[in-house]
Short mmCIF file of C-alpha atoms in Angstrom, two decimals:
data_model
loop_
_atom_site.label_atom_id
_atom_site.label_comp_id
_atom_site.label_asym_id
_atom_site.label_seq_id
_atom_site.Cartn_x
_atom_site.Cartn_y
_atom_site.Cartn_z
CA UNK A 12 163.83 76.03 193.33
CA UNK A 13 165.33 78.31 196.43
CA UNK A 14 167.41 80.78 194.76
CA UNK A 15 170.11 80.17 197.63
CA UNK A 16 170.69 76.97 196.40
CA UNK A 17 171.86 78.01 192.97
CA UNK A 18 173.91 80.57 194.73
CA UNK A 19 175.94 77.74 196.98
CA UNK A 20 175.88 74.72 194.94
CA UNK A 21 179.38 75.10 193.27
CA UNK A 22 181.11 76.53 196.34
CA UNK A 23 179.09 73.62 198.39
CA UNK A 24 180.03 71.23 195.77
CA UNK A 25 183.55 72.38 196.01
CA UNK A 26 183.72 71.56 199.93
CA UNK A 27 181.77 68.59 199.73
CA UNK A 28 184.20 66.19 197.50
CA UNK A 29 187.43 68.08 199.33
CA UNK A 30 186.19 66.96 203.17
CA UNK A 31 184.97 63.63 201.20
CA UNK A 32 188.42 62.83 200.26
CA UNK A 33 189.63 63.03 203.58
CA UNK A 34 186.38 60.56 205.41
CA UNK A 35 187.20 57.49 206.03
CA UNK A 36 183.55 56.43 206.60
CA UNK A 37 180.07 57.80 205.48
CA UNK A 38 178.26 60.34 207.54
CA UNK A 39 174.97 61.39 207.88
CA UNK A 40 172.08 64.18 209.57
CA UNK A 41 169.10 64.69 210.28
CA UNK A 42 168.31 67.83 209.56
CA UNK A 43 165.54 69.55 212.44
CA UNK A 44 163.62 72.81 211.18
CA UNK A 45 161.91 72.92 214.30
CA UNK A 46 160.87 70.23 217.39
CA UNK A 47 157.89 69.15 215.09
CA UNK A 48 160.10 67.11 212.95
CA UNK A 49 161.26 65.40 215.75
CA UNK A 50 157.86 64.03 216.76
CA UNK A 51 157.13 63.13 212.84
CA UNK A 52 160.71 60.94 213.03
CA UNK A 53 160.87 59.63 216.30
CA UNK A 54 158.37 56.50 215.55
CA UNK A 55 160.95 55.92 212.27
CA UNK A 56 164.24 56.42 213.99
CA UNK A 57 163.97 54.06 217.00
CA UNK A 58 164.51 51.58 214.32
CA UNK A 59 167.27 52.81 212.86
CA UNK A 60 171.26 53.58 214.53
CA UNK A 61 171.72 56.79 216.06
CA UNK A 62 171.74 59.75 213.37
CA UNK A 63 173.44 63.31 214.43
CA UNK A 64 170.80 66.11 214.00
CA UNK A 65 171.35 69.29 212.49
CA UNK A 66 169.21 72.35 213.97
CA UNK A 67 167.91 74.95 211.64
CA UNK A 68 169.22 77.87 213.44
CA UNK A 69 170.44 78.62 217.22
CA UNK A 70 166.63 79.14 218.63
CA UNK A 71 165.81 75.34 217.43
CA UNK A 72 169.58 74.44 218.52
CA UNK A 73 168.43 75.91 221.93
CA UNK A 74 165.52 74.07 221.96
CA UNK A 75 166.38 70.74 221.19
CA UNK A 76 169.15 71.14 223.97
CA UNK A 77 165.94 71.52 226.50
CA UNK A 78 165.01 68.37 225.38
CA UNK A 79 168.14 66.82 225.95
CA UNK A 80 169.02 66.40 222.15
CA UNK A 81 172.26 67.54 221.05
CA UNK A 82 172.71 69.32 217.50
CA UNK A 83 174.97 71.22 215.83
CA UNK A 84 174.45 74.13 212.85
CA UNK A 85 175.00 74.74 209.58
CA UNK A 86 177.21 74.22 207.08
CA UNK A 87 177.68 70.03 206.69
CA UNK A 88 178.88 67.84 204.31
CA UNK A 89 176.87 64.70 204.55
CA UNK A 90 176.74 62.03 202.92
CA UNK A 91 173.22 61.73 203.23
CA UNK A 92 170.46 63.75 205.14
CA UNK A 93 167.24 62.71 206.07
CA UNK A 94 164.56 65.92 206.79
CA UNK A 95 160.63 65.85 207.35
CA UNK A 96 160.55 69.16 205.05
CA UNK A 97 161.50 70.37 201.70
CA UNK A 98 165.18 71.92 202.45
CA UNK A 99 167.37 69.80 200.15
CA UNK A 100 168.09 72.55 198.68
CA UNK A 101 170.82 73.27 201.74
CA UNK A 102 171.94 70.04 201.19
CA UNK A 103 172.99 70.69 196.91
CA UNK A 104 175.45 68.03 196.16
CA UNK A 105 173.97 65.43 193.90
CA UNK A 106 176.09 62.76 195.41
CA UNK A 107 174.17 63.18 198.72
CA UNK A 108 171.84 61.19 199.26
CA UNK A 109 168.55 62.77 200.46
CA UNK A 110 165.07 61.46 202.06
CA UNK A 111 162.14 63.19 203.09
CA UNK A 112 158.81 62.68 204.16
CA UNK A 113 155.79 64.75 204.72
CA UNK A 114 155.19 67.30 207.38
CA UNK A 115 151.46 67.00 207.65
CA UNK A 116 149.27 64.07 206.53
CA UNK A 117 148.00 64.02 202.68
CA UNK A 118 148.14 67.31 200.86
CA UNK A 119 146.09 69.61 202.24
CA UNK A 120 147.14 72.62 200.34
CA UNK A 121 148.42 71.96 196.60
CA UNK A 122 152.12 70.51 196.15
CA UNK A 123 155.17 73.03 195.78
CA UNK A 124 157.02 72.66 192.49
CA UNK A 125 157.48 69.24 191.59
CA UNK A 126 161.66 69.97 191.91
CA UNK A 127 161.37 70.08 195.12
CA UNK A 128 160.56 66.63 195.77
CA UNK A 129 162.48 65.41 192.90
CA UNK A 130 165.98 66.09 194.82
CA UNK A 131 165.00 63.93 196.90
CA UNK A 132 166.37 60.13 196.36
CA UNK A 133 162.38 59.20 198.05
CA UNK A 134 160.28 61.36 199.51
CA UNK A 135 157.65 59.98 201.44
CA UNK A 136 153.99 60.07 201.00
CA UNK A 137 150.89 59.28 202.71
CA UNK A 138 149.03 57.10 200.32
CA UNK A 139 149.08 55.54 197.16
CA UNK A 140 146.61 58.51 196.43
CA UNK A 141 148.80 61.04 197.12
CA UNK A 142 151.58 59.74 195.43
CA UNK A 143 148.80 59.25 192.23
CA UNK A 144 148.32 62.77 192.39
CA UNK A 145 151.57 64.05 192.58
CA UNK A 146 152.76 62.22 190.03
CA UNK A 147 150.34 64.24 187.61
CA UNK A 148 152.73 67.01 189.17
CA UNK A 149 155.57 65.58 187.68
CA UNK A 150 156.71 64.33 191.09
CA UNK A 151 158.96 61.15 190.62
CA UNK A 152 160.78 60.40 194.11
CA UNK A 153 157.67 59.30 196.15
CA UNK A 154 156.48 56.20 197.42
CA UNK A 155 152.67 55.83 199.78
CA UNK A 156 153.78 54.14 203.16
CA UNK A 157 151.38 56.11 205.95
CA UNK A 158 151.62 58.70 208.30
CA UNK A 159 154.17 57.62 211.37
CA UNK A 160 153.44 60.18 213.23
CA UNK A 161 149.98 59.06 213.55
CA UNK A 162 151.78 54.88 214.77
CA UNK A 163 151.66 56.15 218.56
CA UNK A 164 147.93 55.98 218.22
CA UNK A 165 147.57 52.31 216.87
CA UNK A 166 150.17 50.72 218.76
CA UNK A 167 149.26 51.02 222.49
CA UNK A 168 152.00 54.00 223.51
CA UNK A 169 149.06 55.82 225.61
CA UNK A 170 147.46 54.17 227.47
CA UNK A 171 143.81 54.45 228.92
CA UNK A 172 145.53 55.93 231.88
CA UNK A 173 148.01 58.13 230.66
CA UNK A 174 145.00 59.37 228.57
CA UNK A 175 142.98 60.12 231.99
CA UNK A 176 146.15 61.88 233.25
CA UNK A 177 145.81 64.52 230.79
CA UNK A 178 142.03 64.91 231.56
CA UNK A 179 142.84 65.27 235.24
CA UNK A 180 146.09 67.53 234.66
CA UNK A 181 143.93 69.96 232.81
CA UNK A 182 140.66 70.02 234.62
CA UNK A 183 138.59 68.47 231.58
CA UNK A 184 135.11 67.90 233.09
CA UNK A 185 134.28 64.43 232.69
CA UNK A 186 130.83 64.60 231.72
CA UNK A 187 131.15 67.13 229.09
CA UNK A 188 131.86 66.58 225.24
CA UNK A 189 135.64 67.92 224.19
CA UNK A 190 135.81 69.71 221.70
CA UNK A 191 139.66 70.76 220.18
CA UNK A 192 139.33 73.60 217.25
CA UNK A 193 142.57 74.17 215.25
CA UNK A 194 143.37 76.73 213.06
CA UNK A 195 145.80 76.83 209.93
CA UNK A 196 148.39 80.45 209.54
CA UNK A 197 145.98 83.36 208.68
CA UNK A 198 148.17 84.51 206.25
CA UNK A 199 147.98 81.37 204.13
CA UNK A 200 144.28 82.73 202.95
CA UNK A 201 142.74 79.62 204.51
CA UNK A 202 142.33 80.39 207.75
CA UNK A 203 139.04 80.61 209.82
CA UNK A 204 140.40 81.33 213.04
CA UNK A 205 139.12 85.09 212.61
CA UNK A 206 135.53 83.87 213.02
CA UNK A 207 136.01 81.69 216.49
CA UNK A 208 138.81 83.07 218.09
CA UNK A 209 137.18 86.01 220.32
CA UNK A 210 133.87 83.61 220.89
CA UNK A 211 135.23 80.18 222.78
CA UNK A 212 133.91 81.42 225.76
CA UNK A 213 130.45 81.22 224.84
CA UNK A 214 131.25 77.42 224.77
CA UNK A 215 132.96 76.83 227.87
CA UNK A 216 129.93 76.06 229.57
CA UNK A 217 128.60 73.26 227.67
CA UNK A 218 132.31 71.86 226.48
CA UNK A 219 135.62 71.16 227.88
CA UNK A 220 137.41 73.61 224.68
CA UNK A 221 141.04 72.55 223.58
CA UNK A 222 142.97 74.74 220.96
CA UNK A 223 146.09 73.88 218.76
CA UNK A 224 147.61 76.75 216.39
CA UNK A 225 149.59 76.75 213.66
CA UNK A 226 153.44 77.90 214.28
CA UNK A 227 152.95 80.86 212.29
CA UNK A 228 149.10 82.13 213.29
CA UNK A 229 149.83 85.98 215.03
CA UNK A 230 150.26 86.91 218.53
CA UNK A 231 147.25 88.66 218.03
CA UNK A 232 144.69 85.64 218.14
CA UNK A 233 147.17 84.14 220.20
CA UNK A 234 146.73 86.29 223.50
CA UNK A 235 142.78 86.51 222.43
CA UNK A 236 142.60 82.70 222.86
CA UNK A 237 144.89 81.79 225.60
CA UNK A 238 143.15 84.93 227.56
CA UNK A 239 139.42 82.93 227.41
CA UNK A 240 138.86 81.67 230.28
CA UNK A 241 137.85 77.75 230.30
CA UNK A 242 140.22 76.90 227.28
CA UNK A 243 143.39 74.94 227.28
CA UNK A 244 145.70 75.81 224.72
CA UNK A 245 147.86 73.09 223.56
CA UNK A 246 151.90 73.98 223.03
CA UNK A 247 152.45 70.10 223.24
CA UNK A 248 154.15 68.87 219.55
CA UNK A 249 152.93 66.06 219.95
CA UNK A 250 148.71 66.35 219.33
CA UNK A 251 148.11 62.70 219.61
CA UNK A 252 147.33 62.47 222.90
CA UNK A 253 145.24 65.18 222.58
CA UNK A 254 142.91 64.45 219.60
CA UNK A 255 142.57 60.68 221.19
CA UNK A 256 141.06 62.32 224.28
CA UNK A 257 138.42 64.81 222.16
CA UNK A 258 135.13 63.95 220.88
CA UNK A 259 134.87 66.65 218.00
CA UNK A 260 137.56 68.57 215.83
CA UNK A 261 136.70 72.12 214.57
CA UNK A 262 138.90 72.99 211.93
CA UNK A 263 139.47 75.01 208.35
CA UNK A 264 142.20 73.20 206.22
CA UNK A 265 144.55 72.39 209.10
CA UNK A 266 145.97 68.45 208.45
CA UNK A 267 145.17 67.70 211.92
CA UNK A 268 141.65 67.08 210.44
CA UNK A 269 143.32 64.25 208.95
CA UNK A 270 144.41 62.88 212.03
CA UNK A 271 141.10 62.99 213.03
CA UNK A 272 139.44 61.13 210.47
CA UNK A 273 142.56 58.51 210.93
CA UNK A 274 140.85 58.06 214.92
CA UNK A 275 137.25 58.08 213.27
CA UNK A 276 136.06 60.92 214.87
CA UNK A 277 133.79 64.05 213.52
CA UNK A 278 135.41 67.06 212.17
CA UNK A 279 133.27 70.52 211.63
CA UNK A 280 135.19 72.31 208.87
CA UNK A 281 134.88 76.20 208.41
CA UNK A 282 134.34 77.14 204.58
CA UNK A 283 136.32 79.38 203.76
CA UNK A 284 138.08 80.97 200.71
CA UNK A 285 139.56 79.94 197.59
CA UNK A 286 143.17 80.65 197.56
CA UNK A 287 146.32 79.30 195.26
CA UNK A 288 147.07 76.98 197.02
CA UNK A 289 143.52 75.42 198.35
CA UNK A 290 142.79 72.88 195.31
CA UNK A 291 139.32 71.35 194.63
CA UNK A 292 140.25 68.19 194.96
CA UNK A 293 141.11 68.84 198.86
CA UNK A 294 137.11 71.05 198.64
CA UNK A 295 135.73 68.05 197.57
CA UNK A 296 137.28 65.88 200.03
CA UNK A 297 136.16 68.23 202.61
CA UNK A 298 132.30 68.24 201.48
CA UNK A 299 133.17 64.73 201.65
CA UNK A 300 134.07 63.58 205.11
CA UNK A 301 133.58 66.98 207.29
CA UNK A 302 130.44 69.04 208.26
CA UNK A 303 130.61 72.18 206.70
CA UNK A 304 129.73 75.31 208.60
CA UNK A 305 129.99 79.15 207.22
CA UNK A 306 129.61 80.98 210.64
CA UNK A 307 130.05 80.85 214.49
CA UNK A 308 126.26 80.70 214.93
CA UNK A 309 126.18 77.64 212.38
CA UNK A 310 128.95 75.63 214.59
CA UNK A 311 126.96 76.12 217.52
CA UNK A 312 123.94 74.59 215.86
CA UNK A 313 126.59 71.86 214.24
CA UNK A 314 128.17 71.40 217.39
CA UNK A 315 124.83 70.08 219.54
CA UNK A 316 123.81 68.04 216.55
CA UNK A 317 126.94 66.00 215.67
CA UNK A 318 127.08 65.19 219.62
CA UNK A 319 124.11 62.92 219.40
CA UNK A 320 124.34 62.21 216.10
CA UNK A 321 127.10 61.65 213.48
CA UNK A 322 126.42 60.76 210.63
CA UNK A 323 129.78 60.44 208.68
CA UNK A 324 131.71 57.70 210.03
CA UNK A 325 131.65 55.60 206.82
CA UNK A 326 132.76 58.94 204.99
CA UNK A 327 135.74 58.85 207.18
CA UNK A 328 136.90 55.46 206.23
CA UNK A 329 136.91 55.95 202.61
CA UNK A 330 138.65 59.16 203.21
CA UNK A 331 141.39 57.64 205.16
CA UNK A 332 141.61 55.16 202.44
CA UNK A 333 142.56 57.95 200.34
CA UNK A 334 144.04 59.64 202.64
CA UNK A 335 146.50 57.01 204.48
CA UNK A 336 147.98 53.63 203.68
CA UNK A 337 147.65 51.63 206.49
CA UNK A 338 147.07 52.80 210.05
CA UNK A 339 148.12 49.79 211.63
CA UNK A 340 150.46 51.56 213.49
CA UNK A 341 153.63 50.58 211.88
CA UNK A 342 154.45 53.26 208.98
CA UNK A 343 157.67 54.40 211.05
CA UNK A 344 158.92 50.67 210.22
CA UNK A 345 157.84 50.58 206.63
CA UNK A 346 159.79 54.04 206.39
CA UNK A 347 162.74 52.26 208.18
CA UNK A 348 162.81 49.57 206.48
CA UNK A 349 163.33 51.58 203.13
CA UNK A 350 166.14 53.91 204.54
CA UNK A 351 168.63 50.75 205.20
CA UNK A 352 168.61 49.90 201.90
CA UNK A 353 169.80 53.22 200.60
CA UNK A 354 171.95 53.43 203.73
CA UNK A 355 172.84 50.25 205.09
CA UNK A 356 175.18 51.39 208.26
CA UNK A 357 171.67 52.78 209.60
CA UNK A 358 170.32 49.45 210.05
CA UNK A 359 169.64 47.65 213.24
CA UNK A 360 169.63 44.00 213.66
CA UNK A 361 166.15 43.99 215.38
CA UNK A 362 164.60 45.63 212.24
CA UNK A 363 164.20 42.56 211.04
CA UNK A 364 162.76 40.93 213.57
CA UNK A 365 160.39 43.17 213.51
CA UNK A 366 159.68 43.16 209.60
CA UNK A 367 159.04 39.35 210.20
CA UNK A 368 156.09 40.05 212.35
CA UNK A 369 154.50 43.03 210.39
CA UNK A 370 151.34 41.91 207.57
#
């Protein structure tokens, strides 16, 4: 547990029954660490009543404000808080009532302690798998409904033409392959971005080259990548669009190889090493539905071969079994659904309408 939230609780506590004393109605957040959680929320919440948003700090405050969103800062006193992230602990009243859902599809690093899902009223998973596994953790709040970030990918919000649009905006050659390599924080010890980052160009020629980073990777690999000329680098938050208009991922143990196995298309994974959190369960898995390279010269070679021939699409499907509930496009709803009955005033009379017409 964050030590902050042992060093706030009582005071917190103290504030929270006062200001509930004087509210004549419930009130509730949801609490934004950055304009990621947004995306991850936005296929739940346009089932659900309007819900305030609480920024992290003044840059995401700032930020959201660009997008036309509205926030405000900390301290609150909900009565309950919904967040895509574990930060309950800023929320350390017992009596409010706290949600959460993943950040990232599955678990692709090992679970934090299992406290920090257990504040949580439900925390949501991404499978019956997952929540199989982390209840061998000692995790007890979480339920397997799907990934809803992934439902704008199932349910016809991009169209074949808004699709081309990208293509165009960006100059993507039409006849060549795409390829979009992503890289997980270098500092997390699974990172392989050291062994592609300074050699895209020698692709350029042969493949329209698309990179996503995580938040945290350095400004260092930054300015090497976004200075090779021929690659797009993607700042969207939203990747969906993105990894529905590539052919091939190249990744290490970022979750957007998930994402890519939900669409059914090949990922080349890096191999890299073992580190506290990188469990062999998510090796195996890995071995499993990826093609595993060790260097640059070996995804070149990879590269040319999975383009004519791929070999791992029924791999894929029984990993996204595992991986996933359904993708059918409607996990935002399922999520929904389960919020209004711990908090009624969110629900919307349409909710049910659509509930009626979900399998």
């Amino acid at each position: 547990m964050v030590f902050s939230y042992y060093l706030i609780k009582i005071p917190y506590c103290i504030a929270w029954y006062t200001l509930r004393i004087f509210r004549r109605k419930r009130k509730g957040y949801f609490y934004c660490g950055d304009l990621f959680d947004i995306e991850i929320f936005k296929s739940v919440s346009k089932f659900l009543a309007t819900i305030p948003v609480i920024a992290k700090n003044k840059k995401v405050k700032e930020q959201l404000s660009k997008m036309g969103i509205n926030s405000i800062l900390l301290p609150r006193f909900p009565d309950y808080v919904i967040m895509t992230r574990h930060a309950a602990h800023k929320f350390p009243c017992n009596r409010i009532t706290r949600i959460g859902m993943r950040h990232g599809p599955y678990h692709f690093k090992n679970y934090t302690n299992a406290s920090n899902y257990n504040m949580f009223d439900v925390y949501f998973m991404t499978s019956p798998e997952d929540v199989r596994i982390g209840s061998k953790k000692g995790i007890k709040s979480a339920i397997g409904v799907g990934y809803p970030k992934l439902d704008c990918a199932f349910d016809g919000t991009y169209t074949q033409d808004y699709l081309d649009s990208i293509r165009q905006e960006y100059c993507l050659v039409k006849h060549k392959p795409t390829v979009l390599f992503s890289a997980t924080w270098e500092g997390s010890g699974m990172s392989a971005i050291d062994r592609w980052a300074n050699k895209l160009s020698s692709l350029t020629s042969k493949y329209n080259v698309l990179v996503t980073l995580h938040p945290w990777v350095s400004d260092n690999y930054r300015e090497i990548i976004s200075l090779t000329e021929g690659v797009v680098v993607i700042e969207d938050n939203d990747l969906v669009p993105w990894i529905m208009i590539s052919d091939i991922c190249v990744g290490d143990t970022s979750s957007v190889l998930a994402e890519f196995s939900a669409l059914n298309k090949p990922v080349i994974t890096f191999k890299v090493q073992r580190a506290n959190r990188l469990t062999e369960e998510i090796i195996k898995l890995l071995d499993f539905f990826t093609y595993r390279v060790d260097t640059f010269d070996e995804l070149r070679i990879k590269l040319r071969e999975v383009i004519h021939t791929d070999n791992l699409d029924q791999a894929r499907i029984q990993a996204n079994r595992i991986m996933f509930n359904h993708l059918d496009g409607s996990a935002g709803l399922r999520i929904a659904s389960t919020i209004v009955k711990l908090i009624p005033e969110l629900k919307l009379p349409q909710i049910d309408y659509y509930l009626e017409n979900v399998d």
